[in-house]
Short mmCIF file of C-alpha atoms in Angstrom, two decimals:
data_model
loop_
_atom_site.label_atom_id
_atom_site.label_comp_id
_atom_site.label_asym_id
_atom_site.label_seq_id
_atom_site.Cartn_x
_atom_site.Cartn_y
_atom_site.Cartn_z
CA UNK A 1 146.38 106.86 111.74
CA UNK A 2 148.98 107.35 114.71
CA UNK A 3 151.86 110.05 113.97
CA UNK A 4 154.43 106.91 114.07
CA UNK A 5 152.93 105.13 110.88
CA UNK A 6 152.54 108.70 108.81
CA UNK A 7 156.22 109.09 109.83
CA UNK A 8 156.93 105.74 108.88
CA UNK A 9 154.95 106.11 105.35
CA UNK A 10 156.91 109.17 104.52
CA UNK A 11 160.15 107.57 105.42
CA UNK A 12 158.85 104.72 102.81
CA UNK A 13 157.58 107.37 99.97
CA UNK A 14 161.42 108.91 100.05
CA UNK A 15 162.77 105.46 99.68
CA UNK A 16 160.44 104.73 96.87
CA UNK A 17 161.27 107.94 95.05
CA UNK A 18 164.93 106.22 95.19
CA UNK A 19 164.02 103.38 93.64
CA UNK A 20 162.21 105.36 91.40
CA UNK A 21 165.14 107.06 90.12
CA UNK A 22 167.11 104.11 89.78
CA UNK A 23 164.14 102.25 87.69
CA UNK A 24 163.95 105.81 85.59
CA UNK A 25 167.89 105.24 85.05
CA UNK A 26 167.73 101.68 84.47
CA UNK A 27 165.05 101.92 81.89
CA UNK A 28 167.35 104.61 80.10
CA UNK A 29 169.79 101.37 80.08
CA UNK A 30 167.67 99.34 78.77
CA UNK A 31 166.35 101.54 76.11
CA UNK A 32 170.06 102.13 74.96
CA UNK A 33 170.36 98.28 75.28
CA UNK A 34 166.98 97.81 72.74
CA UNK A 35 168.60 99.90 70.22
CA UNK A 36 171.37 97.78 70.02
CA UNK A 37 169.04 94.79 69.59
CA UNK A 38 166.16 93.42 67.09
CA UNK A 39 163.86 93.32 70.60
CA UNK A 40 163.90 93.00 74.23
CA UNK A 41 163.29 89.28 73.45
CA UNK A 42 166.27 88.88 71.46
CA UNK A 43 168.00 90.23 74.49
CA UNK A 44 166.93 88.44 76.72
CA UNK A 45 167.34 85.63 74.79
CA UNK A 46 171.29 87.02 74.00
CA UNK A 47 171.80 86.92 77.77
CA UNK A 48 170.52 83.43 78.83
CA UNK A 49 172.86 82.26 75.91
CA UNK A 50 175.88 84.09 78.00
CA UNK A 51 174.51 82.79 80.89
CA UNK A 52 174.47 78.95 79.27
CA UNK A 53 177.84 79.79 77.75
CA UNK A 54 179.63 80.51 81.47
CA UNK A 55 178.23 76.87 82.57
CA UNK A 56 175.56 78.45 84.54
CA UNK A 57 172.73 75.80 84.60
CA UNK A 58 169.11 76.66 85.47
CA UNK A 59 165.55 75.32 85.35
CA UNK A 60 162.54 76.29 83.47
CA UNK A 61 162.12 80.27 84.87
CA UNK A 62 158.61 82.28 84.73
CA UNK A 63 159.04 85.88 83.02
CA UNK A 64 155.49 86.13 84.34
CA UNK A 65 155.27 89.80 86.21
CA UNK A 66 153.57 90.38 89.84
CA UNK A 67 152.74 93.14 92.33
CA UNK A 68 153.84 93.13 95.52
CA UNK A 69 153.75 95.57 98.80
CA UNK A 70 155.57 97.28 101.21
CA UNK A 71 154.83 95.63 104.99
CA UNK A 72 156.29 96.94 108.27
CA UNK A 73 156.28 95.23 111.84
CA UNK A 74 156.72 96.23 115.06
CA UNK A 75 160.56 94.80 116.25
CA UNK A 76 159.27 94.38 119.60
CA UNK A 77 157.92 90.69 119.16
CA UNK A 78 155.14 88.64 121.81
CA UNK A 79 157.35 86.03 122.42
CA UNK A 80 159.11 87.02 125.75
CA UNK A 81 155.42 88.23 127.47
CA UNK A 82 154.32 84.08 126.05
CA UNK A 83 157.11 82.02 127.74
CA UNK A 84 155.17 81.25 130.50
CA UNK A 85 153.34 78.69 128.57
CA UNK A 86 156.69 76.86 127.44
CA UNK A 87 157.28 73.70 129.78
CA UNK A 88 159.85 71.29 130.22
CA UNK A 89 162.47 73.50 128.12
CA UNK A 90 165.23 75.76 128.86
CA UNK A 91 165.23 79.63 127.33
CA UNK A 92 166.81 82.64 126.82
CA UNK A 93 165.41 86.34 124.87
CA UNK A 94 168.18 88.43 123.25
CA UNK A 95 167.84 90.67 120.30
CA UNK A 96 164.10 89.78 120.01
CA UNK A 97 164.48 86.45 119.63
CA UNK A 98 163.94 83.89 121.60
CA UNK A 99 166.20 80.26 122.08
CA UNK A 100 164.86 77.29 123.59
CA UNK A 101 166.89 74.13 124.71
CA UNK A 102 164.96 71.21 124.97
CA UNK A 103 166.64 70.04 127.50
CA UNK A 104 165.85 66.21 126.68
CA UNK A 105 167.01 65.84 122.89
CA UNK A 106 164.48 65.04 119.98
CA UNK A 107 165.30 61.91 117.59
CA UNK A 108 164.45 62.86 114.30
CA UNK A 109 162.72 59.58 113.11
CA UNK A 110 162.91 60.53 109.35
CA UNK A 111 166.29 62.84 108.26
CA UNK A 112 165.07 63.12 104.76
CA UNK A 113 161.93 64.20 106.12
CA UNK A 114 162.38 65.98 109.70
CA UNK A 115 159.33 67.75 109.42
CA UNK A 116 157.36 64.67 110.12
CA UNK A 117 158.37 65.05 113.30
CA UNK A 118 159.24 68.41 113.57
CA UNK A 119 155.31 69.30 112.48
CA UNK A 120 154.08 68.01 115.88
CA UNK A 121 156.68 69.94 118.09
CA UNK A 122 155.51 72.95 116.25
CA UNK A 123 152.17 72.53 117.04
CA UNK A 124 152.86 71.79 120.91
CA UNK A 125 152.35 75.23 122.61
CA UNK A 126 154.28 74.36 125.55
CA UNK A 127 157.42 73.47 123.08
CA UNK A 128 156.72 76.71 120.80
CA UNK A 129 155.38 79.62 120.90
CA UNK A 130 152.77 80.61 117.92
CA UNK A 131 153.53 77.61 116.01
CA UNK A 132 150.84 77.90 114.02
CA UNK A 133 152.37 81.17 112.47
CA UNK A 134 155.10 78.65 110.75
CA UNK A 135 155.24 76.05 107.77
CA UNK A 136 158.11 73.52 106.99
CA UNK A 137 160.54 75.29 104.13
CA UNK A 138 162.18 72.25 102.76
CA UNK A 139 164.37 75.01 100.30
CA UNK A 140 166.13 76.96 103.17
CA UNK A 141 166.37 73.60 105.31
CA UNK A 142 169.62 71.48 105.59
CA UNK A 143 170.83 68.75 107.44
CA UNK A 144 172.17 70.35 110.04
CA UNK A 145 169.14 73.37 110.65
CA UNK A 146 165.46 72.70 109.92
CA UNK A 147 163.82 75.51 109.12
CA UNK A 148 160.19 77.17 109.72
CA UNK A 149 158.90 80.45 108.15
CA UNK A 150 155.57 82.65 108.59
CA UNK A 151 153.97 84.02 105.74
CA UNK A 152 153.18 87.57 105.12
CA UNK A 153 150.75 88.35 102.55
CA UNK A 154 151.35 84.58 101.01
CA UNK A 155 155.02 84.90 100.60
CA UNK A 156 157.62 83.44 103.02
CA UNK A 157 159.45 85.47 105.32
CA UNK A 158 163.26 85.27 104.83
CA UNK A 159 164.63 86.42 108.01
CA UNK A 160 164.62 85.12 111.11
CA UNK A 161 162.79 87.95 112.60
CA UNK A 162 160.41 85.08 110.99
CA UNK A 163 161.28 81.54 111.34
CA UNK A 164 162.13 79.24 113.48
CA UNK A 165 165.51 77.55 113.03
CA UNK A 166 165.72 74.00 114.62
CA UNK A 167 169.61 72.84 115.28
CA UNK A 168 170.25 69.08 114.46
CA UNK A 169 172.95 67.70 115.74
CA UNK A 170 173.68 63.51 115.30
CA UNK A 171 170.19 63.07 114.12
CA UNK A 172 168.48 64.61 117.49
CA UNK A 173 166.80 68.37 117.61
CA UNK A 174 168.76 70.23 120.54
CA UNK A 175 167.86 73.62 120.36
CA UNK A 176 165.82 76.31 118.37
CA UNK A 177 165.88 79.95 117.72
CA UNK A 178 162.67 81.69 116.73
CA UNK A 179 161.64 85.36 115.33
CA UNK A 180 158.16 86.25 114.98
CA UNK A 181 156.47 89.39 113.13
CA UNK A 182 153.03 90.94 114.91
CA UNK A 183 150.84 93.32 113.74
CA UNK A 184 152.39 93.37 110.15
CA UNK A 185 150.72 96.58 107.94
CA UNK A 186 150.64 97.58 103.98
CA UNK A 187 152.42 100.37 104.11
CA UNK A 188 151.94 101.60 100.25
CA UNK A 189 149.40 100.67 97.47
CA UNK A 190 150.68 97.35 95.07
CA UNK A 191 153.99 97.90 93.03
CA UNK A 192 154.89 95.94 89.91
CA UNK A 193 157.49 93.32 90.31
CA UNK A 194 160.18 92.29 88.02
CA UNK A 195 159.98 88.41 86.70
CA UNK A 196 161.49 85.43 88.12
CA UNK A 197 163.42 85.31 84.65
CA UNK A 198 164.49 88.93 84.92
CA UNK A 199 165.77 88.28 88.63
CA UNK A 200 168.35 85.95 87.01
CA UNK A 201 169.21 87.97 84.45
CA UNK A 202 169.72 90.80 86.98
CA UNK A 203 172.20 88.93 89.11
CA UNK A 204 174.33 87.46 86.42
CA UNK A 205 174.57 91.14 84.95
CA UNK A 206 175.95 91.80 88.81
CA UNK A 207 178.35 89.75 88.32
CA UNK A 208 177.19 87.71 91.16
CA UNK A 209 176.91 84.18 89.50
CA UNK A 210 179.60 82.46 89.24
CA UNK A 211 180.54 80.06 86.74
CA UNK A 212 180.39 76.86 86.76
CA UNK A 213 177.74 76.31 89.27
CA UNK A 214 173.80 75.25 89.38
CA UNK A 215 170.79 77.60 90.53
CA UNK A 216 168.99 75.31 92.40
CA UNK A 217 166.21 77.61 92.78
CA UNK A 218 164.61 80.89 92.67
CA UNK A 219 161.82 82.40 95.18
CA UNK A 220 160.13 85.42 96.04
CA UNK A 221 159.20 86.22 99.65
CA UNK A 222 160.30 88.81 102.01
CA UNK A 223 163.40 90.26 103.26
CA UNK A 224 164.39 92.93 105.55
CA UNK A 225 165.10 96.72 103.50
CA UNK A 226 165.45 98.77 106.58
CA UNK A 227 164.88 100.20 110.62
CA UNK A 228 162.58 103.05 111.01
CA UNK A 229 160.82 104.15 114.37
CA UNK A 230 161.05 100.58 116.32
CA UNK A 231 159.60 98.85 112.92
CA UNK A 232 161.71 97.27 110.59
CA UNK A 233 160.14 97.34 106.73
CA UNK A 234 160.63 94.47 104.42
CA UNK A 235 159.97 94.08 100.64
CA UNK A 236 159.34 91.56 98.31
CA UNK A 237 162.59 89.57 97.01
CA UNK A 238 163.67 87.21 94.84
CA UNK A 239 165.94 84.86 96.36
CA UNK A 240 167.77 82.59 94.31
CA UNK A 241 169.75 79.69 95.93
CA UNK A 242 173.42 78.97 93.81
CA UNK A 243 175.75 75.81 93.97
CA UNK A 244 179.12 75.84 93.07
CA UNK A 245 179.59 72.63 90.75
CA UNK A 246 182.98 72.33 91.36
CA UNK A 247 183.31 72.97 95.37
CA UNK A 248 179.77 72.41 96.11
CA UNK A 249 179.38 75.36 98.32
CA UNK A 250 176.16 77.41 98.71
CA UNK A 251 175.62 80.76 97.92
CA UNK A 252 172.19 82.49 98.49
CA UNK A 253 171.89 85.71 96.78
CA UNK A 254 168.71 88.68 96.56
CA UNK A 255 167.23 91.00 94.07
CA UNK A 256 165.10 94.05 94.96
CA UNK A 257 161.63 92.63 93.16
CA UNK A 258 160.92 96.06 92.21
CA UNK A 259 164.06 97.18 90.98
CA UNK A 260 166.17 94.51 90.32
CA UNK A 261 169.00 95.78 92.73
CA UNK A 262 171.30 93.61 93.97
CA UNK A 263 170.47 93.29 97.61
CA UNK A 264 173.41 92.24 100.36
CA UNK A 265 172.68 89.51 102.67
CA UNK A 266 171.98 90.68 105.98
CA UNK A 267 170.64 88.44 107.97
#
């Protein structure tokens, strides 16, 4: 084990022993809360019913509990030492990532399924880089930005340090902007992981659901925490996607899966 990983560890194990002492004073919470209560059911329970009550519509959520990890990767990417592979495109490498103009615009043959032709530019290595690395997510996609994400340890990666983002413009692909993580690492052993239910429950507690509006969905994958030593560290979050019934705009927000903190939006 290289000096730069211990380093890296320790920087993790002090960050854990903060979350820690959060979970240690938000269990206090919640044992004040259960006294107050017939059982954490009926709580629960209490605050979907508020939830329901401030015309904040759902679907059916799992209060099912996982274990998740702690993964770091290199910022320093592959991409720029693999363009020489790319043909017939235009590109450019800033902030480790790289953009590619097509040059010669794509017709999307299918908008309400662009990955049917999106799929086979993917897997064109002289059109991208590693696309192999990347599956169609039809939840973060829109009409105007198709997007791709890696996995890490089975979840999706919600950053674009991993994904590629495909601009649309009049039904044709123009451009793209891709992130990729190398040499990802475990950096601790498995952590428990609050519930997709207890996510929700979390935010609207926050006071960062707003009424009147529809959660479209809810997801767990990962998100960047933090830059240490030329890796950034990411940690398992739930992401939960919120429309506005009235306006119809978007919101995306994130909980901490292993504390349940309210996580700003970053990138």
């Amino acid at each position: 084990m290289n000096f730069k990983r211990i380093e890296l560890i320790f920087f993790v194990a002090f960050i854990a022993l903060d979350i820690f002492l959060f979970a240690s004073y938000t269990q206090k919470d919640d044992a004040v809360e259960s006294t107050t209560n017939t059982s954490s059911k009926n709580t629960t329970t209490s605050v979907m019913k508020s939830i329901h009550n401030d015309q904040i519509y759902y679907g059916e959520l799992s209060n099912k509990k996982k274990q998740g990890f702690y993964i770091a990767s290199p910022i320093k990417s592959n991409l720029k030492e693999q363009t020489g592979q790319l043909q017939g495109v235009l590109w450019s490498y800033n902030n480790h990532k790289l953009t590619v103009d097509f040059g010669t615009s794509i017709k999307i043959k299918n908008a309400n399924s662009p990955q049917k032709t999106l799929n086979e530019v993917v897997k064109d290595n002289t059109k991208v880089i590693n696309g192999e690395d990347y599956q169609y997510d039809k939840y973060l996609s829109t009409s105007k930005t198709v997007v791709y994400t890696q996995k890490a340890l089975g979840s999706p990666v919600y950053a674009s340090s991993g994904q590629i983002r495909f601009t649309i413009r009049n039904g044709y692909v123009t451009e793209y902007t891709q992130g990729h993580l190398t040499s990802v690492e475990i950096l601790r052993e498995k952590k428990p992981m609050i519930s997709q239910q207890r996510a929700l429950i979390w935010l609207y507690q926050y006071n960062k659901l707003i009424n009147n509006s529809t959660v479209e969905w809810v997801r767990l994958g990962y998100t960047q925490l933090l830059t240490v030593n030329d890796s950034i560290v990411y940690i398992p979050t739930w992401v939960i996607k919120v429309k506005s019934d009235s306006s119809g705009s978007i919101q995306y927000r994130r909980i901490n899966a292993f504390t349940g903190a309210f996580m700003e939006e970053t990138d």
